[in-house]
Coordinates of N, CA and C in Angstrom, one line a residue:
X1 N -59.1 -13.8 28.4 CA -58.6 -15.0 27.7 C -57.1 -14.9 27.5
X2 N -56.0 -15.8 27.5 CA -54.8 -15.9 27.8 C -55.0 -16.5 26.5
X3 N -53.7 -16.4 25.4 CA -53.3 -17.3 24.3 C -52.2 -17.5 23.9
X4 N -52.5 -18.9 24.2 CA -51.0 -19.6 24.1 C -50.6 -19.9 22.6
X5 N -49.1 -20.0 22.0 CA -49.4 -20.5 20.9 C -47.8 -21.4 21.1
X6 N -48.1 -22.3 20.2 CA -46.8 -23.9 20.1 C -46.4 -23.8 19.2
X7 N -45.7 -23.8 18.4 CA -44.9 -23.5 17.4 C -44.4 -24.7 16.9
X8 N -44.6 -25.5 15.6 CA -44.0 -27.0 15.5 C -43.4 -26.5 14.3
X9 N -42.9 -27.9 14.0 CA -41.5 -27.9 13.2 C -41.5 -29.0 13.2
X10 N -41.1 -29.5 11.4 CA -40.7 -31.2 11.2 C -39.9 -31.8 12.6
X11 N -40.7 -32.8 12.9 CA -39.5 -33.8 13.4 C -39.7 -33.2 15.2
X12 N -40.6 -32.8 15.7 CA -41.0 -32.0 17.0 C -40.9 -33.1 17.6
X13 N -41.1 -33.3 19.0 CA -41.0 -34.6 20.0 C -43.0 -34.5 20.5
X14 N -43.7 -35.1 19.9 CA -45.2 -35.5 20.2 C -45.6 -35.1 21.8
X15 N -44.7 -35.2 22.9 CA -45.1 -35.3 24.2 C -44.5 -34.2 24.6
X16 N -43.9 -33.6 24.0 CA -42.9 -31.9 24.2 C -44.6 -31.2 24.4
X17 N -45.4 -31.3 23.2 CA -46.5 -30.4 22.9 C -47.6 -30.9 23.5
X18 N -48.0 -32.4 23.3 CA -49.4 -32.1 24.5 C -48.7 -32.2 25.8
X19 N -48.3 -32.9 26.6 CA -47.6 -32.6 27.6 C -47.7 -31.4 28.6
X20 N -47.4 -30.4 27.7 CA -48.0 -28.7 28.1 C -49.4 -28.2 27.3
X21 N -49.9 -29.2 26.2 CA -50.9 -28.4 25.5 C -52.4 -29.1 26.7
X22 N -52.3 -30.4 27.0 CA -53.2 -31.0 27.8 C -53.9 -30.2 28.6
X23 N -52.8 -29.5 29.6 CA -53.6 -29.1 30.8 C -53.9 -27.9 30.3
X24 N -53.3 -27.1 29.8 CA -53.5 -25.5 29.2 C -54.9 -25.9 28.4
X25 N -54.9 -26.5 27.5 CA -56.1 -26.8 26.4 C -57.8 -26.7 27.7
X26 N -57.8 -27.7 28.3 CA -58.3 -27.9 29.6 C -58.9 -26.9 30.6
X27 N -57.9 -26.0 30.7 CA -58.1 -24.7 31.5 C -59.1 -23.5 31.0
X28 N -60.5 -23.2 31.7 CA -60.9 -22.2 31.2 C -60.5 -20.8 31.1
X29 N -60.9 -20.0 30.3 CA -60.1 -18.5 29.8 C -58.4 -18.9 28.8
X30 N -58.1 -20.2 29.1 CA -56.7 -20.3 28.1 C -57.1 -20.7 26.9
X31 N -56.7 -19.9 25.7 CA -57.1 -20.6 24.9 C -55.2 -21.2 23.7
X32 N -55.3 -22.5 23.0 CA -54.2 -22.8 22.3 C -53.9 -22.8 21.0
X33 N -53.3 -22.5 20.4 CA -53.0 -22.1 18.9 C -51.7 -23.0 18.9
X34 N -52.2 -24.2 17.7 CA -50.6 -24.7 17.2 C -50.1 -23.9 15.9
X35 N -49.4 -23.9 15.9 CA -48.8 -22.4 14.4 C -47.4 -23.9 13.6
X36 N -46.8 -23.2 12.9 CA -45.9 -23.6 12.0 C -45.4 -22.3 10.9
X37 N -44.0 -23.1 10.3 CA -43.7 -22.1 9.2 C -44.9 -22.2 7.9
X38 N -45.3 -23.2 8.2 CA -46.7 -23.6 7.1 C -47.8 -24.1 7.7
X39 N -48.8 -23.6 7.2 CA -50.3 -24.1 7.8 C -50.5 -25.4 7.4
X40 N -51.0 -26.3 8.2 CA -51.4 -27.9 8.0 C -50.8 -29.0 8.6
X41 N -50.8 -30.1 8.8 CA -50.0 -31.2 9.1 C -48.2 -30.9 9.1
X42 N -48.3 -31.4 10.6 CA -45.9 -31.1 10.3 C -46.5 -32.6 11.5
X43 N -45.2 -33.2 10.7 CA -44.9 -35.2 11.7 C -44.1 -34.7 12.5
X44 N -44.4 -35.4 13.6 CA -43.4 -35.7 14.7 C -42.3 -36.3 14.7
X45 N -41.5 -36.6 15.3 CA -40.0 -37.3 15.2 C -40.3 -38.7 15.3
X46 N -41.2 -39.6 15.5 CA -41.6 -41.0 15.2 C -42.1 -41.3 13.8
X47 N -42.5 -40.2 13.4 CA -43.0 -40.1 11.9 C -44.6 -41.3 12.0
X48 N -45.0 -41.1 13.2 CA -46.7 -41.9 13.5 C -47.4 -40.5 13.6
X49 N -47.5 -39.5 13.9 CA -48.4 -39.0 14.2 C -47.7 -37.5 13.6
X50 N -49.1 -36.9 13.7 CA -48.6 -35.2 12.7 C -50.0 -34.3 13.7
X51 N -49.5 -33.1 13.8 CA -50.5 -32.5 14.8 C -50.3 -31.2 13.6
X52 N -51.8 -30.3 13.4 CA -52.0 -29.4 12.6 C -51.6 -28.0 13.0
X53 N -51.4 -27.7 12.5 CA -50.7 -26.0 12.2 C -52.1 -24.9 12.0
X54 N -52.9 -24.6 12.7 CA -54.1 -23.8 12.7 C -53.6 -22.5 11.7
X55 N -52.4 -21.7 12.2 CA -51.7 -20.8 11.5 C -50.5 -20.5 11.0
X56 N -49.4 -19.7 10.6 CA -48.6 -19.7 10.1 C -47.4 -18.6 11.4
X57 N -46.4 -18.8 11.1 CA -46.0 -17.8 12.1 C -45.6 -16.8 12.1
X58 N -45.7 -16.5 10.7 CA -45.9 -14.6 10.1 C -47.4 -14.0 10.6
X59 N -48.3 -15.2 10.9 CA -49.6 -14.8 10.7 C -49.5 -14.6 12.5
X60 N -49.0 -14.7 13.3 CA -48.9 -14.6 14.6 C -47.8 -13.7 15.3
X61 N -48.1 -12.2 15.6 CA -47.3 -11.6 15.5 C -46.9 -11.0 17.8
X62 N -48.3 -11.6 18.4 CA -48.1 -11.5 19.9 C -48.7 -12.9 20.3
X63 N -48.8 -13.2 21.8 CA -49.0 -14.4 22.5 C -48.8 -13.6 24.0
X64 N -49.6 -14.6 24.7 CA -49.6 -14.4 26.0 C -48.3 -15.1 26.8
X65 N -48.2 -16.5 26.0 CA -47.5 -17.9 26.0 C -46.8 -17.8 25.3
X66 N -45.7 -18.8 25.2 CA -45.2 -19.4 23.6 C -44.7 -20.4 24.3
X67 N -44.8 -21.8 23.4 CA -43.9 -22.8 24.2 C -43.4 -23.6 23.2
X68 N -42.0 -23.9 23.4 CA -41.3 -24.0 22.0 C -40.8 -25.5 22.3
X69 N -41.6 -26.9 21.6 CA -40.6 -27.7 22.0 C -39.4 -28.4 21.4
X70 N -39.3 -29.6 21.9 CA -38.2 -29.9 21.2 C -38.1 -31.0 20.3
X71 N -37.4 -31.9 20.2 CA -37.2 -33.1 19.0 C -36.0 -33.0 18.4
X72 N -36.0 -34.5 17.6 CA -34.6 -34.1 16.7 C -34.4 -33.4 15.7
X73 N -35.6 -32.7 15.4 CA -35.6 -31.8 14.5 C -35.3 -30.5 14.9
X74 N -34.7 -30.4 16.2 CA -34.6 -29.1 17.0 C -32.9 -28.5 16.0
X75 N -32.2 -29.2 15.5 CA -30.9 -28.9 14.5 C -31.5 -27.9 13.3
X76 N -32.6 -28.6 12.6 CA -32.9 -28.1 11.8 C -33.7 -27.0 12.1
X77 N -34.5 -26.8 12.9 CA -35.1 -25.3 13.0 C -34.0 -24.2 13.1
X78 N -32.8 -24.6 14.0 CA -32.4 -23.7 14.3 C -31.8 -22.6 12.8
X79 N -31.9 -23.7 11.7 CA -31.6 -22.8 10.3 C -32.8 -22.2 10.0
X80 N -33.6 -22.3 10.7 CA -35.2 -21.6 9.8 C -35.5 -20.3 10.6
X81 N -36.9 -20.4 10.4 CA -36.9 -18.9 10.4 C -37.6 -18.7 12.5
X82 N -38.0 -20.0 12.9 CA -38.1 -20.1 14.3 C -37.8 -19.0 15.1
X83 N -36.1 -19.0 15.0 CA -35.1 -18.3 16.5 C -35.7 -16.8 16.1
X84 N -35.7 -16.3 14.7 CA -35.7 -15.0 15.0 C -37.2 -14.7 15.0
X85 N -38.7 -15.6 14.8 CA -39.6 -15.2 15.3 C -39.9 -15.6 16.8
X86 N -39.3 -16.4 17.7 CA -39.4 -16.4 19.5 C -38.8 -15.0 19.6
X87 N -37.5 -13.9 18.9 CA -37.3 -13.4 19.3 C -38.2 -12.1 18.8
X88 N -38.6 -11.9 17.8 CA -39.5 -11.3 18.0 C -40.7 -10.9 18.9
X89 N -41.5 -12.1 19.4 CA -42.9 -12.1 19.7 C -42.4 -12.0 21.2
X90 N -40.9 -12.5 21.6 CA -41.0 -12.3 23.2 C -41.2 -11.1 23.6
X91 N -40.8 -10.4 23.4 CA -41.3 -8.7 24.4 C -43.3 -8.5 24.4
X92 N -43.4 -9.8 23.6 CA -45.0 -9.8 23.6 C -45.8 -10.2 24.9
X93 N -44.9 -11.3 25.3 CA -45.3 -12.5 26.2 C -45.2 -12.4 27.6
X94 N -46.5 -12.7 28.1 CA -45.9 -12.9 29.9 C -45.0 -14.1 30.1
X95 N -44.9 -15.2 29.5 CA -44.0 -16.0 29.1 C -43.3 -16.6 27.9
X96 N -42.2 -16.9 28.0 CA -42.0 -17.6 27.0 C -40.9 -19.3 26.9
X97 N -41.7 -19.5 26.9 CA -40.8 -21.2 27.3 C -40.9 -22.2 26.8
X98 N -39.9 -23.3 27.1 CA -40.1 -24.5 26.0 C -39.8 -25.7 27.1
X99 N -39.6 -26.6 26.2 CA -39.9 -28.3 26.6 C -38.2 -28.6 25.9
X100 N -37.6 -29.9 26.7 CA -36.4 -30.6 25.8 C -35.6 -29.7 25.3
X101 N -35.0 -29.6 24.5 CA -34.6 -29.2 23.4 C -34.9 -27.7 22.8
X102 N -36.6 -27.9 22.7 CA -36.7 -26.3 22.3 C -36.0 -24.9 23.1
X103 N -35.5 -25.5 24.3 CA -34.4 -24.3 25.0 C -33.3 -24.0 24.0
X104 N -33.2 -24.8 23.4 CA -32.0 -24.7 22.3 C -32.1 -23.5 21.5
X105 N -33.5 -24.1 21.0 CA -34.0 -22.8 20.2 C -34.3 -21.2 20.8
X106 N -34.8 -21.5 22.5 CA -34.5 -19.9 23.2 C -33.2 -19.3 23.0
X107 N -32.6 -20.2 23.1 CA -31.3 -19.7 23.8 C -30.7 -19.2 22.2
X108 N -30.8 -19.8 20.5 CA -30.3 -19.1 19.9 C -31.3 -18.2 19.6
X109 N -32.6 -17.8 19.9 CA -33.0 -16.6 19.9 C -32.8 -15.2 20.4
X110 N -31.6 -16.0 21.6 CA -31.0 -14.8 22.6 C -31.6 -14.6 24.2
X111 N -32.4 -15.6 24.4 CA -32.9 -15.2 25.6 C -32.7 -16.2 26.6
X112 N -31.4 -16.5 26.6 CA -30.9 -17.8 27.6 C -29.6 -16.9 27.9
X113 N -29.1 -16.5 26.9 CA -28.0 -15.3 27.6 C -27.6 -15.4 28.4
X114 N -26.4 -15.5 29.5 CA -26.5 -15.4 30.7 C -27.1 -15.9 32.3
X115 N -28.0 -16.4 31.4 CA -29.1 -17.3 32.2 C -29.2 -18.7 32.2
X116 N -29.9 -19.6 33.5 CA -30.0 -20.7 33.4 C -30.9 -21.4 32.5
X117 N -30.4 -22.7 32.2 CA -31.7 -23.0 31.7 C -31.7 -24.9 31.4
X118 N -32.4 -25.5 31.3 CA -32.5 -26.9 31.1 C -33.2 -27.7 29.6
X119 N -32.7 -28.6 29.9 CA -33.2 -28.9 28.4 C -32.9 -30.5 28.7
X120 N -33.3 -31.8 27.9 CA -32.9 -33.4 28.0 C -31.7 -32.9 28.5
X121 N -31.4 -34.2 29.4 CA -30.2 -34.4 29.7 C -28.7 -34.6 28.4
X122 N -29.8 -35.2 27.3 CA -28.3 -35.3 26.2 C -27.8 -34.1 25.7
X123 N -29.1 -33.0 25.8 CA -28.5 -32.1 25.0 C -28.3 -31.1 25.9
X124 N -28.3 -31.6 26.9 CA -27.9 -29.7 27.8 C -27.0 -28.9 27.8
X125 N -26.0 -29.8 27.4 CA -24.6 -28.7 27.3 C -24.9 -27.8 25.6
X126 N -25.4 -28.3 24.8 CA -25.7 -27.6 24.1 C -25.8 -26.1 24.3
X127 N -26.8 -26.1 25.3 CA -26.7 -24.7 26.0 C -25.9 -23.5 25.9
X128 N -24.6 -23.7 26.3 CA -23.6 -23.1 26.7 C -23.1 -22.3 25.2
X129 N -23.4 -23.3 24.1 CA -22.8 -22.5 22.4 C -24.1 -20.7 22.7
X130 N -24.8 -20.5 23.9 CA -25.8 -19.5 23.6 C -25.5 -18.7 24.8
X131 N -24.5 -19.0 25.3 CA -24.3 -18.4 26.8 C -24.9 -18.7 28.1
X132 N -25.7 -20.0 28.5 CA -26.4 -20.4 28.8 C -25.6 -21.2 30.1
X133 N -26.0 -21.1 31.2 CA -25.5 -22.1 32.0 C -26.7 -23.4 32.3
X134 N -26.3 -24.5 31.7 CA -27.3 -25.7 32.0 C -27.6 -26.1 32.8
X135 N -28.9 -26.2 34.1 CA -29.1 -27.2 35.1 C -29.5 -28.6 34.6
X136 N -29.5 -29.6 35.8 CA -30.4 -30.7 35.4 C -31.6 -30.7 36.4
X137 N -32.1 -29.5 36.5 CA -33.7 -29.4 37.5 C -34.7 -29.4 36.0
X138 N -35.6 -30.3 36.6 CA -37.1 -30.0 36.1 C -37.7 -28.8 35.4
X139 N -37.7 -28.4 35.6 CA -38.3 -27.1 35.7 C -37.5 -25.6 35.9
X140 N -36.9 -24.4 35.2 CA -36.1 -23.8 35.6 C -37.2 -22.5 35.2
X141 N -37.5 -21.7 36.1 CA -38.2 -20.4 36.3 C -37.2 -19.5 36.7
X142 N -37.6 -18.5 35.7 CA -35.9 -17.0 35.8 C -37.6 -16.1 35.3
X143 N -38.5 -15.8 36.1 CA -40.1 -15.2 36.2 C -39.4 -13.5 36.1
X144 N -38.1 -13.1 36.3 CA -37.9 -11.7 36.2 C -37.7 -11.4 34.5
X145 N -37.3 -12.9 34.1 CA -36.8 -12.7 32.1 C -38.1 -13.7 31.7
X146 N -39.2 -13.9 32.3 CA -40.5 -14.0 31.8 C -39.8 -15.3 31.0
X147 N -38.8 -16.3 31.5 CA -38.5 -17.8 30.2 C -38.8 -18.9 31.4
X148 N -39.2 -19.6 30.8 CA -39.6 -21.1 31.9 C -38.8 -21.6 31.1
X149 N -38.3 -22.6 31.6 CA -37.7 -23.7 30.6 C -37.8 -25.6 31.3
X150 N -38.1 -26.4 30.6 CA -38.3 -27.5 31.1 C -37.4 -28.7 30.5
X151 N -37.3 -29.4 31.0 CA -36.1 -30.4 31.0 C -36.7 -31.7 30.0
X152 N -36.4 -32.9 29.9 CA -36.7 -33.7 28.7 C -38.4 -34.1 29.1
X153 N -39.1 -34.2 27.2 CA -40.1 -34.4 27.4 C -41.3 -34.5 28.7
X154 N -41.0 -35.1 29.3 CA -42.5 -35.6 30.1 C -42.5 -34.7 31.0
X155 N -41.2 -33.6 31.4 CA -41.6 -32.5 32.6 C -42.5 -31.6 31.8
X156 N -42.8 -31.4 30.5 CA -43.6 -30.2 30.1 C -45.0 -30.6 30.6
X157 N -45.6 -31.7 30.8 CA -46.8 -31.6 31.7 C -46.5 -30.9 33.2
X158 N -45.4 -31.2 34.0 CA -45.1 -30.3 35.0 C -44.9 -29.1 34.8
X159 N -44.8 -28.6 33.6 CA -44.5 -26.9 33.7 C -45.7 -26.6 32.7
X160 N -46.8 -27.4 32.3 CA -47.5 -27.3 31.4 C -49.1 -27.2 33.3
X161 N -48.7 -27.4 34.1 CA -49.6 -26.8 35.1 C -49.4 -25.8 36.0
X162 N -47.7 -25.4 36.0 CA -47.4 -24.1 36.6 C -47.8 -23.3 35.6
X163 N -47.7 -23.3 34.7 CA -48.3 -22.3 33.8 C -49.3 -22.0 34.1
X164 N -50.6 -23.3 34.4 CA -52.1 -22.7 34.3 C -51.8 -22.0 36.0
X165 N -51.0 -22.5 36.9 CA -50.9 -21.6 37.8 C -50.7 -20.4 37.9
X166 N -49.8 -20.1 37.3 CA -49.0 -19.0 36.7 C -50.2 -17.9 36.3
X167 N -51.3 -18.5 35.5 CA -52.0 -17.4 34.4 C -53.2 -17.5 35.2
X168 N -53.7 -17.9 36.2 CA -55.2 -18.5 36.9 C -54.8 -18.3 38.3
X169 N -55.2 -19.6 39.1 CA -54.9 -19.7 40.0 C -54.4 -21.1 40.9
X170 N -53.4 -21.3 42.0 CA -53.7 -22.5 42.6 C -54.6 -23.8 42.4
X171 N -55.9 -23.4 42.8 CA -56.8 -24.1 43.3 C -57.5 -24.7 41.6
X172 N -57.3 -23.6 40.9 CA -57.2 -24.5 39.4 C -56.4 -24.8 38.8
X173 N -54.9 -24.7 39.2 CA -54.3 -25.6 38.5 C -54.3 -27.2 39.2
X174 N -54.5 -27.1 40.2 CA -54.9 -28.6 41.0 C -56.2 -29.2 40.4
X175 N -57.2 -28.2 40.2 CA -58.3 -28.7 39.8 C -58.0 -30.0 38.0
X176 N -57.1 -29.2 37.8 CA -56.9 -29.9 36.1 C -56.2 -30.5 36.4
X177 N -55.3 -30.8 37.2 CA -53.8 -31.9 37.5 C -55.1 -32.8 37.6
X178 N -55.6 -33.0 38.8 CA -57.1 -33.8 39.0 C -57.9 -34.3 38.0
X179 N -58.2 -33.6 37.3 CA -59.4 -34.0 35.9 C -58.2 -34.5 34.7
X180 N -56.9 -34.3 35.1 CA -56.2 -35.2 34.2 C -55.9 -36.8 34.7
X181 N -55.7 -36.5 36.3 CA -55.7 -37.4 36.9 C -54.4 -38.2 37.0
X182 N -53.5 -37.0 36.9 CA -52.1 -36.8 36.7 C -51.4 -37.0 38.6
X183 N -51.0 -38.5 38.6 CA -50.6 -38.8 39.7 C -49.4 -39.8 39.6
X184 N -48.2 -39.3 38.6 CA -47.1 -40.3 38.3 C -46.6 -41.2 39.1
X185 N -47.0 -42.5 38.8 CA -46.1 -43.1 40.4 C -45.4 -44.6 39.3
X186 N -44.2 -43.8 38.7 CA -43.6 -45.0 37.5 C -43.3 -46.1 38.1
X187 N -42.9 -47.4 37.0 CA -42.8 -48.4 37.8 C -40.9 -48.6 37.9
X188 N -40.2 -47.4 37.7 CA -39.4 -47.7 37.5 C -38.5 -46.3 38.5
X189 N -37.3 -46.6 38.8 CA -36.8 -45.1 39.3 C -35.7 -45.0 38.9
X190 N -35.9 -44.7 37.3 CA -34.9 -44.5 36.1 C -35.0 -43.5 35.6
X191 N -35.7 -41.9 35.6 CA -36.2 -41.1 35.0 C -35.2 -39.9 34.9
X192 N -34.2 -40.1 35.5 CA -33.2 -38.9 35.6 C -31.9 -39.6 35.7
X193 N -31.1 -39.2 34.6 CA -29.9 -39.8 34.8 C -28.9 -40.1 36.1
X194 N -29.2 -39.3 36.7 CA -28.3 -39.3 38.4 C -29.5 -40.8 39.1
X195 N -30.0 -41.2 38.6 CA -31.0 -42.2 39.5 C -30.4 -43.8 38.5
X196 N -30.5 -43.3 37.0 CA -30.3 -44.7 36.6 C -28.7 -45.0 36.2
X197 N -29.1 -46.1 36.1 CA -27.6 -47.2 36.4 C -26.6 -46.8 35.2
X198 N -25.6 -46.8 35.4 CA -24.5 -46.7 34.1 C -25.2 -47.6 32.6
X199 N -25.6 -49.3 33.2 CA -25.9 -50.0 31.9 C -27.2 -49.2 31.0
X200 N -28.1 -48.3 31.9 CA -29.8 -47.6 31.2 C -28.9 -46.8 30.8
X201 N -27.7 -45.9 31.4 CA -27.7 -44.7 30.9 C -26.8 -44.8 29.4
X202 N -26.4 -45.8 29.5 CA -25.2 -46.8 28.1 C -26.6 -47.0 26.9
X203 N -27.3 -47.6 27.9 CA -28.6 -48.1 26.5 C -29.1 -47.0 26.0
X204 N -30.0 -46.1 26.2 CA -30.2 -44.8 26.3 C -29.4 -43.6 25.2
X205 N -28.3 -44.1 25.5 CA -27.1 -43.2 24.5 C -26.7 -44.1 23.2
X206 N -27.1 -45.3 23.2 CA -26.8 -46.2 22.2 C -28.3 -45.7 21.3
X207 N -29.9 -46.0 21.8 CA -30.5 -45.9 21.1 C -30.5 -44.5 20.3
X208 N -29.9 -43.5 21.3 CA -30.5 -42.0 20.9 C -29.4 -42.0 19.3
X209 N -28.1 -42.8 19.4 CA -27.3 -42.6 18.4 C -27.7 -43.2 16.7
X210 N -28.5 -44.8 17.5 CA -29.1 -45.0 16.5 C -30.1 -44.4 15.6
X211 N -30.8 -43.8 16.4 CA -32.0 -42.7 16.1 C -31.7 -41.9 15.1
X212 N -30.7 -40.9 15.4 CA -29.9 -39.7 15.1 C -30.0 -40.6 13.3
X213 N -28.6 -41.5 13.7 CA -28.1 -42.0 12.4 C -29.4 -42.6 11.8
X214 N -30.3 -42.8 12.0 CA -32.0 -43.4 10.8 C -32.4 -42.3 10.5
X215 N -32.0 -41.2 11.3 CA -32.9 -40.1 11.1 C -32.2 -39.0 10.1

């Protein structure tokens, strides 16, 4: 049995966490633990929906997994007590990686160091305050420092099934891409800033500002 655990925090981005929790949850022998600084209900950054905290994160001291995501609440973790428990539990883990933003949080744990790594396009440069050189790939696998890291929201289903590759096999991680039925064909080919237009990429930086400032 492989155990993964998610780690939330006020204000987390909803699709950071199933995104990767979906197909892992899914997969037989994986099992998933959502944790928190406090056991119970923590909201997401839409403030609609709140996903439970099974445990605490004193109470979780190894993992096979960790996947740390992100949101706009990714500012505020970084004062809590988060960074120095990823850096604890990683010498635990055959992996340890995140979704958006929660690279943020690797990287002030100390394990972006020198290394690449990705995160949303708005916040990538962030990065670099950790030593970190930003891509804008998908998906960034550095499999010798055991960190995955995944780019805004919706790639964590994409690295949320190299994982079950990762810890299984091939032919099952296809098997669950399948039984999700996970075959993106958007109606739009806006999804990466190098694709969309100056006016999406204008709108996009306007709403996220608004956001910020309601939030």
């Amino acid at each position: 049995m492989s155990h993964v655990v998610i780690p939330l925090y006020d204000r987390f981005t909803a699709l950071d966490v199933i995104g990767v929790y979906q197909p892992l949850a899914l997969t037989p022998g994986i099992d998933v633990v959502l944790v928190a600084e406090r056991a119970g209900p923590v909201r997401d950054d839409c403030r609609m929906a709140a996903l439970v905290a099974e445990a605490t994160l004193d109470e979780v001291t190894a993992a096979d997994v960790v996947v740390v995501p992100g949101g706009p609440g990714t500012a505020q973790a970084l004062r809590g007590p988060l960074p120095s428990w990823i850096r604890r539990i990683h010498p635990t883990t055959t992996f340890t990686t995140s979704v958006c933003s929660g690279s943020i949080l690797l990287g002030a744990a100390g394990l972006l160091d020198g290394r690449r790594g990705t995160s949303h396009y708005l916040a990538a440069q962030e990065l670099t305050r950790f030593g970190a050189t930003p891509t804008d790939q998908r998906v960034v696998e550095q499999l010798d420092a055991r960190v995955i890291t995944a780019a805004g929201v919706s790639s964590g289903i994409d690295m949320g099934l190299r994982l079950v590759e990762l810890l299984t096999d091939r032919t099952t991680a296809e098997a669950v891409q399948l039984w999700m039925e996970y075959d993106p064909q958007p109606p739009f080919d806006s999804g990466h800033p190098a694709r969309a237009t100056p006016e999406v990429r204008a709108r996009v930086s306007a709403y996220d500002s608004a956001a910020r400032a309601a939030r």
